[in-house]
Short mmCIF file of C-alpha atoms in Angstrom, two decimals:
data_model
loop_
_atom_site.label_atom_id
_atom_site.label_comp_id
_atom_site.label_asym_id
_atom_site.label_seq_id
_atom_site.Cartn_x
_atom_site.Cartn_y
_atom_site.Cartn_z
CA MET A 1032 116.44 -123.59 -33.26
CA ASP A 1033 119.89 -124.27 -34.73
CA PHE A 1034 120.23 -124.38 -38.53
CA SER A 1035 120.61 -128.26 -38.71
CA THR A 1036 117.37 -128.66 -36.82
CA ARG A 1037 115.54 -126.12 -39.01
CA CYS A 1038 116.66 -128.12 -42.04
CA LEU A 1039 114.58 -130.99 -40.73
CA HIS A 1040 111.49 -129.24 -39.30
CA ALA A 1041 111.03 -125.65 -40.75
CA GLY A 1042 108.04 -125.16 -42.87
CA TYR A 1043 106.01 -128.12 -41.95
CA GLU A 1044 104.33 -129.11 -38.66
CA PRO A 1045 102.46 -132.55 -39.01
CA GLY A 1046 98.99 -132.67 -37.40
CA ASN A 1047 97.88 -135.48 -35.14
CA LYS A 1048 98.32 -138.78 -36.98
CA GLY A 1049 99.50 -136.75 -39.93
CA PRO A 1050 102.44 -137.81 -42.13
CA ARG A 1051 105.89 -137.19 -40.50
CA GLN A 1052 107.41 -136.30 -43.85
CA ILE A 1053 106.09 -133.47 -46.00
CA PRO A 1054 103.44 -135.28 -48.14
CA ILE A 1055 103.21 -135.06 -51.95
CA TYR A 1056 100.06 -133.25 -53.17
CA GLN A 1057 100.26 -134.50 -56.67
CA ASN A 1058 96.77 -133.27 -57.59
CA THR A 1059 96.20 -130.22 -59.82
CA THR A 1060 92.81 -129.14 -58.38
CA TRP A 1061 90.81 -128.81 -55.16
CA TYR A 1062 87.09 -129.26 -54.43
CA PHE A 1063 84.85 -126.45 -53.03
CA ASP A 1064 81.48 -126.44 -51.40
CA SER A 1065 80.50 -123.06 -52.92
CA SER A 1066 81.39 -120.74 -55.77
CA GLN A 1067 81.97 -118.02 -53.21
CA GLN A 1068 84.82 -119.89 -51.59
CA MET A 1069 86.58 -120.14 -54.90
CA ALA A 1070 85.84 -116.55 -55.77
CA GLU A 1071 87.52 -115.34 -52.64
CA LEU A 1072 90.64 -117.24 -53.66
CA PHE A 1073 90.64 -115.84 -57.16
CA ASP A 1074 90.30 -112.38 -55.79
CA LEU A 1075 93.26 -112.85 -53.29
CA GLN A 1076 90.82 -112.28 -50.53
CA ALA A 1077 91.50 -115.63 -48.79
CA ALA A 1078 94.33 -118.02 -48.43
CA GLY A 1079 94.13 -121.55 -49.90
CA TYR A 1080 94.54 -123.70 -52.96
CA PHE A 1081 92.59 -124.05 -56.10
CA TYR A 1082 95.02 -124.87 -58.82
CA THR A 1083 98.54 -126.17 -58.47
CA ARG A 1084 100.12 -123.69 -60.96
CA LEU A 1085 99.38 -121.00 -58.52
CA GLY A 1086 99.84 -123.02 -55.27
CA ASN A 1087 100.33 -126.41 -53.79
CA PRO A 1088 100.73 -127.47 -50.08
CA THR A 1089 103.92 -129.47 -50.87
CA ASN A 1090 105.59 -126.69 -52.85
CA ASP A 1091 104.61 -124.16 -50.12
CA ALA A 1092 105.94 -126.21 -47.29
CA VAL A 1093 109.35 -126.56 -48.93
CA ALA A 1094 109.41 -122.87 -49.94
CA ALA A 1095 108.58 -121.98 -46.30
CA ARG A 1096 111.60 -124.09 -45.19
CA LEU A 1097 113.95 -122.30 -47.49
CA ALA A 1098 112.61 -118.97 -46.51
CA ASP A 1099 113.28 -119.92 -42.82
CA LEU A 1100 116.89 -121.09 -43.57
CA GLU A 1101 117.63 -117.86 -45.48
CA GLY A 1102 115.98 -115.71 -42.90
CA GLY A 1103 113.32 -114.38 -45.26
CA VAL A 1104 109.64 -113.79 -44.88
CA ALA A 1105 108.26 -115.55 -48.01
CA ALA A 1106 109.36 -117.73 -50.95
CA VAL A 1107 108.09 -119.42 -54.02
CA LEU A 1108 109.47 -122.49 -55.79
CA THR A 1109 110.00 -122.37 -59.58
CA SER A 1110 110.53 -125.04 -62.17
CA SER A 1111 114.25 -124.19 -62.56
CA GLY A 1112 117.01 -121.95 -61.36
CA GLN A 1113 116.61 -120.03 -64.63
CA ALA A 1114 113.04 -119.28 -63.99
CA ALA A 1115 113.88 -118.11 -60.48
CA SER A 1116 116.45 -115.59 -61.79
CA PHE A 1117 114.07 -114.36 -64.46
CA PHE A 1118 111.14 -114.11 -62.06
CA SER A 1119 113.23 -112.26 -59.52
CA VAL A 1120 113.79 -109.33 -61.86
CA PHE A 1121 110.79 -109.40 -64.16
CA ASN A 1122 108.61 -109.21 -61.02
CA ILE A 1123 109.80 -105.58 -60.76
CA CYS A 1124 111.09 -104.70 -64.24
CA GLN A 1125 109.23 -103.91 -67.42
CA ALA A 1126 109.90 -102.55 -70.82
CA GLY A 1127 111.92 -99.34 -70.61
CA ASP A 1128 113.55 -100.42 -67.28
CA HIS A 1129 117.22 -101.10 -66.53
CA LEU A 1130 119.15 -103.33 -64.09
CA VAL A 1131 122.80 -103.53 -63.10
CA ALA A 1132 124.46 -107.06 -62.88
CA ALA A 1133 127.91 -108.12 -61.79
CA SER A 1134 129.81 -109.46 -64.82
CA HIS A 1135 130.87 -112.64 -62.92
CA ILE A 1136 127.69 -114.70 -62.97
CA TYR A 1137 126.51 -118.08 -64.30
CA GLY A 1138 126.60 -118.23 -68.03
CA GLY A 1139 122.93 -119.02 -68.31
CA THR A 1140 122.01 -115.96 -66.28
CA TYR A 1141 124.44 -113.86 -68.39
CA ASN A 1142 122.79 -114.94 -71.49
CA LEU A 1143 119.27 -114.29 -69.96
CA PHE A 1144 120.32 -110.62 -69.14
CA ALA A 1145 122.46 -110.00 -72.22
CA VAL A 1146 120.22 -111.52 -74.88
CA THR A 1147 116.63 -112.23 -73.78
CA LEU A 1148 115.82 -109.37 -71.41
CA PRO A 1149 116.69 -106.75 -74.08
CA LYS A 1150 114.29 -108.35 -76.46
CA MET A 1151 111.61 -107.52 -73.81
CA GLY A 1152 112.74 -103.93 -73.59
CA ILE A 1153 114.80 -104.25 -70.36
CA GLU A 1154 118.29 -103.04 -70.55
CA VAL A 1155 121.19 -104.49 -68.53
CA THR A 1156 124.57 -102.98 -67.66
CA PHE A 1157 127.28 -105.51 -66.56
CA VAL A 1158 129.92 -104.23 -64.10
CA ASP A 1159 133.23 -105.53 -62.83
CA PRO A 1160 132.28 -106.41 -59.23
CA THR A 1161 135.85 -105.59 -58.02
CA LEU A 1162 135.40 -101.87 -58.93
CA PRO A 1163 135.19 -99.39 -56.12
CA LEU A 1164 131.78 -98.20 -55.15
CA GLU A 1165 132.08 -94.76 -56.78
CA GLU A 1166 132.90 -96.42 -60.09
CA LEU A 1167 129.99 -98.83 -59.77
CA LYS A 1168 127.58 -95.91 -59.13
CA LYS A 1169 128.26 -94.70 -62.61
CA ALA A 1170 126.37 -97.68 -64.02
CA ILE A 1171 123.06 -96.60 -62.24
CA ARG A 1172 120.34 -94.86 -64.24
CA PRO A 1173 117.04 -93.16 -63.35
CA THR A 1174 115.36 -96.26 -64.88
CA THR A 1175 117.45 -98.80 -62.83
CA LYS A 1176 115.14 -101.12 -60.87
CA CYS A 1177 117.46 -103.61 -59.24
CA VAL A 1178 121.16 -104.84 -58.82
CA PHE A 1179 122.00 -108.44 -59.28
CA GLY A 1180 125.01 -110.52 -58.23
CA GLU A 1181 126.13 -114.04 -57.11
CA THR A 1182 127.65 -114.75 -53.73
CA LEU A 1183 130.12 -117.20 -55.34
CA SER A 1184 130.25 -116.95 -59.13
CA ASN A 1185 130.06 -119.97 -61.54
CA PRO A 1186 132.67 -120.91 -62.70
CA SER A 1187 135.04 -118.08 -61.84
CA LEU A 1188 134.54 -118.55 -58.07
CA GLN A 1189 134.62 -114.76 -57.41
CA VAL A 1190 133.17 -113.76 -54.02
CA LEU A 1191 130.70 -110.95 -54.18
CA ASP A 1192 131.28 -108.06 -51.86
CA ILE A 1193 127.64 -108.06 -50.63
CA GLU A 1194 127.88 -105.05 -48.37
CA LYS A 1195 129.32 -102.97 -51.20
CA PHE A 1196 126.63 -104.03 -53.71
CA ALA A 1197 123.85 -103.46 -50.98
CA GLU A 1198 125.15 -99.90 -50.60
CA LEU A 1199 125.17 -99.44 -54.30
CA ALA A 1200 121.44 -100.73 -54.54
CA HIS A 1201 120.07 -99.01 -51.55
CA GLY A 1202 121.80 -95.66 -52.36
CA SER A 1203 119.95 -95.81 -55.48
CA GLY A 1204 116.61 -96.82 -54.04
CA VAL A 1205 116.45 -100.33 -55.47
CA PRO A 1206 116.82 -103.80 -54.16
CA LEU A 1207 119.86 -106.00 -54.26
CA ILE A 1208 119.12 -109.54 -55.61
CA VAL A 1209 121.74 -112.24 -54.90
CA ASP A 1210 122.11 -115.72 -56.32
CA ASN A 1211 123.28 -117.84 -53.26
CA THR A 1212 123.38 -121.23 -55.21
CA PHE A 1213 126.85 -122.31 -54.47
CA PRO A 1214 127.32 -121.41 -50.66
CA THR A 1215 123.71 -122.12 -49.86
CA PRO A 1216 122.27 -120.78 -46.53
CA ALA A 1217 124.41 -123.40 -44.69
CA ASN A 1218 127.43 -121.35 -45.49
CA CYS A 1219 126.17 -117.72 -46.31
CA ARG A 1220 123.10 -115.79 -45.55
CA PRO A 1221 122.98 -112.73 -47.80
CA PHE A 1222 120.14 -111.03 -45.90
CA GLU A 1223 122.44 -110.56 -43.06
CA TRP A 1224 124.74 -108.48 -45.21
CA GLY A 1225 122.08 -106.22 -46.87
CA ALA A 1226 120.68 -108.30 -49.70
CA ASP A 1227 116.90 -108.00 -50.12
CA ILE A 1228 116.04 -110.91 -52.38
CA VAL A 1229 117.83 -114.31 -52.79
CA VAL A 1230 117.47 -116.90 -55.56
CA HIS A 1231 118.82 -120.33 -55.87
CA SER A 1232 119.02 -123.07 -58.45
CA THR A 1233 117.70 -125.70 -56.17
CA THR A 1234 118.96 -128.26 -58.73
CA LYS A 1235 122.49 -127.81 -57.15
CA TYR A 1236 123.56 -128.27 -53.50
CA LEU A 1237 120.00 -127.73 -51.98
CA ASP A 1238 119.00 -130.92 -53.73
CA GLY A 1239 122.51 -132.35 -53.92
CA HIS A 1240 121.60 -135.60 -55.66
CA ALA A 1241 120.81 -134.45 -59.29
CA ALA A 1242 117.32 -135.76 -58.66
CA GLN A 1243 115.20 -132.67 -59.32
CA LEU A 1244 115.21 -129.54 -61.44
CA GLY A 1245 114.05 -126.48 -59.61
CA GLY A 1246 114.60 -122.99 -58.35
CA VAL A 1247 113.49 -120.65 -55.51
CA VAL A 1248 112.95 -116.88 -54.92
CA ILE A 1249 113.09 -115.80 -51.33
CA ASP A 1250 112.18 -112.23 -50.07
CA SER A 1251 113.76 -110.82 -46.82
CA GLY A 1252 110.74 -108.42 -46.53
CA ASN A 1253 113.17 -105.61 -45.73
CA PHE A 1254 112.83 -103.52 -48.82
CA ASP A 1255 110.27 -100.70 -48.49
CA TRP A 1256 108.38 -100.67 -51.75
CA LEU A 1257 106.10 -97.89 -50.73
CA ALA A 1258 109.01 -95.68 -49.93
CA GLN A 1259 109.99 -95.93 -53.52
CA ALA A 1260 106.51 -96.05 -54.96
CA ASP A 1261 107.32 -94.25 -58.23
CA LYS A 1262 109.98 -96.81 -59.10
CA PHE A 1263 107.75 -99.86 -58.61
CA PRO A 1264 104.26 -99.11 -59.84
CA GLY A 1265 103.64 -102.93 -60.24
CA LEU A 1266 103.68 -103.12 -56.41
CA THR A 1267 102.39 -99.84 -55.42
CA THR A 1268 99.57 -99.00 -57.83
CA PRO A 1269 96.25 -100.86 -58.50
CA ASP A 1270 96.41 -104.20 -60.33
CA ASP A 1271 93.34 -104.19 -62.62
CA SER A 1272 93.50 -107.94 -63.02
CA TYR A 1273 92.65 -108.18 -59.26
CA HIS A 1274 89.91 -105.44 -59.14
CA GLY A 1275 92.46 -102.70 -58.29
CA LEU A 1276 94.26 -104.48 -55.46
CA VAL A 1277 97.61 -102.80 -54.41
CA TYR A 1278 100.09 -105.45 -53.32
CA ALA A 1279 102.32 -103.36 -51.10
CA GLU A 1280 99.39 -102.10 -49.14
CA GLN A 1281 97.38 -105.26 -48.85
CA PHE A 1282 100.24 -107.76 -48.31
CA GLY A 1283 102.91 -105.72 -46.69
CA LYS A 1284 106.16 -107.70 -46.37
CA GLY A 1285 104.54 -110.54 -48.38
CA ALA A 1286 103.91 -108.23 -51.37
CA TYR A 1287 106.78 -109.20 -53.68
CA ILE A 1288 106.20 -112.93 -53.43
CA THR A 1289 102.39 -112.56 -53.54
CA LYS A 1290 102.65 -110.53 -56.83
CA MET A 1291 105.09 -113.19 -58.24
CA VAL A 1292 102.59 -115.88 -57.68
CA ALA A 1293 99.48 -113.93 -58.64
CA GLN A 1294 100.93 -112.56 -61.91
CA LEU A 1295 104.01 -114.50 -63.09
CA LEU A 1296 103.04 -118.07 -62.05
CA ARG A 1297 99.47 -117.26 -63.23
CA ASP A 1298 100.64 -115.97 -66.66
CA LEU A 1299 103.96 -117.69 -67.35
CA GLY A 1300 103.78 -120.91 -65.40
CA SER A 1301 107.23 -122.23 -64.51
CA THR A 1302 105.64 -123.86 -61.40
CA ALA A 1303 107.74 -126.48 -59.52
CA ALA A 1304 106.28 -130.08 -59.81
CA PRO A 1305 105.15 -131.26 -56.43
CA GLN A 1306 107.20 -134.55 -56.81
CA ASN A 1307 110.26 -132.39 -57.35
CA ALA A 1308 109.43 -130.21 -54.40
CA PHE A 1309 109.10 -133.33 -52.20
CA LEU A 1310 112.51 -134.50 -53.28
CA LEU A 1311 114.07 -131.15 -52.59
CA GLY A 1312 112.55 -131.00 -49.17
CA MET A 1313 113.78 -134.42 -48.21
CA ASN A 1314 117.34 -133.69 -49.44
CA ILE A 1315 117.56 -130.32 -47.61
CA GLU A 1316 117.39 -132.34 -44.50
CA SER A 1317 120.94 -133.46 -44.91
CA LEU A 1318 122.23 -130.11 -46.28
CA PRO A 1319 124.48 -129.14 -43.32
CA LEU A 1320 126.23 -132.48 -43.34
CA ARG A 1321 126.74 -132.61 -47.04
CA MET A 1322 127.98 -128.96 -47.30
CA GLN A 1323 130.47 -129.61 -44.53
CA ARG A 1324 131.82 -132.77 -46.40
CA HIS A 1325 131.88 -130.98 -49.78
CA ILE A 1326 133.86 -128.00 -48.48
CA GLU A 1327 136.36 -130.01 -46.29
CA SER A 1328 137.05 -132.45 -49.11
CA ALA A 1329 137.51 -129.56 -51.61
CA GLN A 1330 139.86 -127.82 -49.29
CA LYS A 1331 142.00 -130.90 -49.09
CA ILE A 1332 142.01 -131.42 -52.77
CA ALA A 1333 142.66 -127.76 -53.50
CA GLU A 1334 145.69 -127.83 -51.24
CA TRP A 1335 146.99 -131.01 -52.98
CA LEU A 1336 146.53 -129.44 -56.40
CA GLU A 1337 148.31 -126.31 -55.25
CA GLY A 1338 151.40 -128.31 -54.43
CA ASN A 1339 151.33 -130.46 -57.68
CA ALA A 1340 154.01 -129.53 -60.20
CA GLN A 1341 151.68 -130.55 -63.07
CA VAL A 1342 149.17 -127.91 -62.08
CA GLU A 1343 149.68 -124.40 -63.28
CA TRP A 1344 147.22 -122.57 -60.96
CA VAL A 1345 144.38 -123.32 -58.59
CA ARG A 1346 141.38 -121.19 -57.86
CA PHE A 1347 139.51 -121.94 -54.56
CA PRO A 1348 138.44 -119.34 -51.98
CA GLY A 1349 139.51 -121.48 -49.12
CA LEU A 1350 143.19 -121.26 -50.06
CA SER A 1351 144.97 -118.50 -48.10
CA ALA A 1352 146.79 -117.44 -51.36
CA ASP A 1353 143.54 -117.12 -53.37
CA GLY A 1354 142.61 -113.58 -54.20
CA GLU A 1355 139.14 -114.16 -52.91
CA ASN A 1356 140.11 -115.52 -49.54
CA ALA A 1357 139.60 -112.27 -47.63
CA LEU A 1358 136.01 -111.76 -48.81
CA ALA A 1359 135.38 -115.50 -48.36
CA GLN A 1360 136.47 -115.17 -44.65
CA LYS A 1361 134.04 -112.31 -44.25
CA TYR A 1362 130.97 -113.71 -45.86
CA PHE A 1363 131.14 -117.46 -45.62
CA ASP A 1364 131.00 -119.60 -42.45
CA HIS A 1365 133.63 -121.86 -44.18
CA ALA A 1366 135.89 -119.83 -46.52
CA GLY A 1367 135.84 -122.51 -49.27
CA GLY A 1368 132.36 -121.56 -50.09
CA SER A 1369 131.38 -124.69 -51.83
CA GLY A 1370 132.93 -127.98 -53.15
CA VAL A 1371 133.77 -126.33 -56.56
CA ILE A 1372 137.42 -125.93 -57.55
CA SER A 1373 139.01 -124.46 -60.81
CA PHE A 1374 142.45 -125.37 -61.90
CA ALA A 1375 144.64 -125.39 -64.93
CA LEU A 1376 147.05 -128.03 -66.03
CA ALA A 1377 150.69 -126.96 -66.89
CA GLY A 1378 150.41 -128.24 -70.50
CA SER A 1379 148.30 -128.01 -73.62
CA ARG A 1380 144.64 -128.39 -74.39
CA ASP A 1381 145.27 -131.84 -75.58
CA ASP A 1382 146.69 -132.75 -72.22
CA ALA A 1383 143.63 -131.43 -70.52
CA VAL A 1384 141.52 -133.73 -72.78
CA THR A 1385 143.83 -136.68 -71.90
CA PHE A 1386 143.51 -135.86 -68.22
CA MET A 1387 139.68 -135.70 -68.36
CA ASP A 1388 139.39 -139.01 -70.26
CA ALA A 1389 141.66 -140.82 -67.80
CA LEU A 1390 139.47 -140.01 -64.80
CA ARG A 1391 137.63 -143.02 -63.28
CA VAL A 1392 135.74 -141.96 -60.08
CA ALA A 1393 135.12 -138.31 -61.32
CA LYS A 1394 132.83 -138.19 -64.16
CA ILE A 1395 132.66 -135.77 -67.05
CA ALA A 1396 129.26 -133.86 -66.66
CA THR A 1397 127.95 -130.26 -67.03
CA HIS A 1398 126.41 -130.55 -63.70
CA VAL A 1399 127.92 -129.24 -60.38
CA ALA A 1400 127.02 -129.39 -56.76
CA ASP A 1401 126.17 -133.11 -56.80
CA ALA A 1402 126.83 -135.93 -54.40
CA ARG A 1403 129.02 -137.48 -57.00
CA THR A 1404 132.13 -135.72 -58.28
CA CYS A 1405 131.67 -134.03 -61.68
CA VAL A 1406 134.32 -132.45 -63.86
CA LEU A 1407 134.29 -130.32 -66.90
CA HIS A 1408 136.91 -129.00 -69.43
CA PRO A 1409 135.27 -125.97 -70.92
CA ALA A 1410 137.72 -125.60 -73.78
CA SER A 1411 136.58 -129.02 -75.17
CA THR A 1412 132.98 -128.70 -74.26
CA THR A 1413 131.10 -125.52 -73.51
CA HIS A 1414 133.70 -123.28 -75.20
CA ARG A 1415 134.97 -125.68 -77.88
CA GLN A 1416 134.25 -123.28 -80.68
CA LEU A 1417 136.89 -120.89 -79.40
CA SER A 1418 140.67 -120.83 -80.27
CA ASP A 1419 143.28 -120.70 -77.37
CA GLU A 1420 143.60 -116.94 -77.91
CA GLN A 1421 139.85 -116.38 -77.78
CA LEU A 1422 139.62 -118.66 -74.69
CA VAL A 1423 142.08 -116.49 -72.77
CA ASP A 1424 139.98 -113.37 -73.83
CA ALA A 1425 136.92 -115.04 -72.44
CA GLY A 1426 138.59 -115.71 -69.15
CA VAL A 1427 138.82 -119.43 -69.78
CA SER A 1428 142.28 -120.97 -69.93
CA PRO A 1429 142.69 -123.71 -72.65
CA THR A 1430 143.79 -126.19 -69.85
CA MET A 1431 141.30 -125.06 -67.22
CA VAL A 1432 139.32 -127.86 -65.38
CA ARG A 1433 136.28 -127.29 -63.22
CA ILE A 1434 135.83 -129.98 -60.54
CA SER A 1435 132.71 -130.19 -58.40
CA VAL A 1436 133.99 -132.34 -55.41
CA GLY A 1437 131.32 -134.81 -54.34
CA LEU A 1438 130.91 -136.94 -51.19
CA GLU A 1439 133.34 -139.65 -52.09
CA ASP A 1440 136.38 -140.10 -49.83
CA ALA A 1441 138.76 -137.22 -50.59
CA ASP A 1442 141.78 -139.57 -50.69
CA ASP A 1443 140.04 -141.70 -53.35
CA LEU A 1444 139.51 -138.55 -55.39
CA ILE A 1445 143.10 -137.43 -55.04
CA ALA A 1446 144.16 -140.86 -56.25
CA ASP A 1447 141.86 -140.61 -59.21
CA LEU A 1448 143.35 -137.12 -60.21
CA GLN A 1449 146.91 -138.48 -59.67
CA GLN A 1450 146.41 -141.43 -61.94
CA ALA A 1451 144.91 -139.11 -64.52
CA LEU A 1452 147.91 -136.74 -64.23
CA ASP A 1453 150.10 -139.77 -64.64
CA ALA A 1454 148.33 -140.58 -67.82
CA VAL A 1455 149.07 -137.09 -69.16
CA ALA A 1456 152.82 -137.46 -68.30
CA ALA A 1457 152.88 -140.87 -70.05
CA ALA A 1458 151.17 -139.58 -73.21
#
């Protein structure tokens, strides 16, 4: 079936007289006729549900839909995108291990890797993703267990060369994990380019309405854990907490996700709420339509900004002059990638603040990838503690504005931006 059809039907098939929409299983527990039935579930010898922290029909239906859309074999929903990123690496890393990550990634993920993982004994090396493959290989160690990157980085809008990073990972006998939050599978499918595992903050475009907090981890099923058995003992040696079960042997292509559920959700929680999963599943139904509108409107607005004398520069992969355009043309169905644009005013930090405060339709918010247009001025919010010189060193211009183009009429948004620029000129 076509992608649009699968957004509506994948992962759930209603039975006779059953609910047409994925139903909400809000309960935490299930009833059993015998102790043996429950024992088989606890030993992973049978499929089924006994406690929502480890599995819920609503969550599983939506996870199956997302696995289908990305072209994977299995997936699990988490309570946030941060949990998904953490679980994706912690499922195969432990104290003494190492991972390589592209330096251009979401700030929350960067902090997770740079600050929290080292406290757990997991070292991380950040690399410039634009370096040639031979230079990137220097970051690999004998203890390296995965490589991580973002298809379209937040907020720098750098496009990951997925094939190059897949070659880096596979040449080292480890999987490539890719965050595909901004393009979504409607616009980019990393498995087709060699990625092994995909994560999303489902809070963003997959939901698209700022209605639920969540994440997902999706496995392609393509990485051969047994071929690299020495590197991944958690998947290839007996798990004493399940009577010596070996995940890679018993569950084959489903081993990675089964281990994540059986160990990480069991011990750490971070399970998605069924109500949130329901909202996510419902909103995915309109994903192709929404992404088309986001990208088309962002393209129009980026081109308008590019020709505006009050704008110093514009960063958007869909612009032919953008340095990321060639990679965007290769990896994305629509080169814009998403509805997010970064641009800088030709003025001062105070001018940027005046511009932001003058906006009427677009709203100041830390969120992105929403049906409603969101804007953020990092220098006066997330990076306000830095001087102009420190901002430049951090790769954030004092006058840079990030705009997440929503589903409003593009001309209305352009008119809003223009009147805000007029306010700056009049100040």
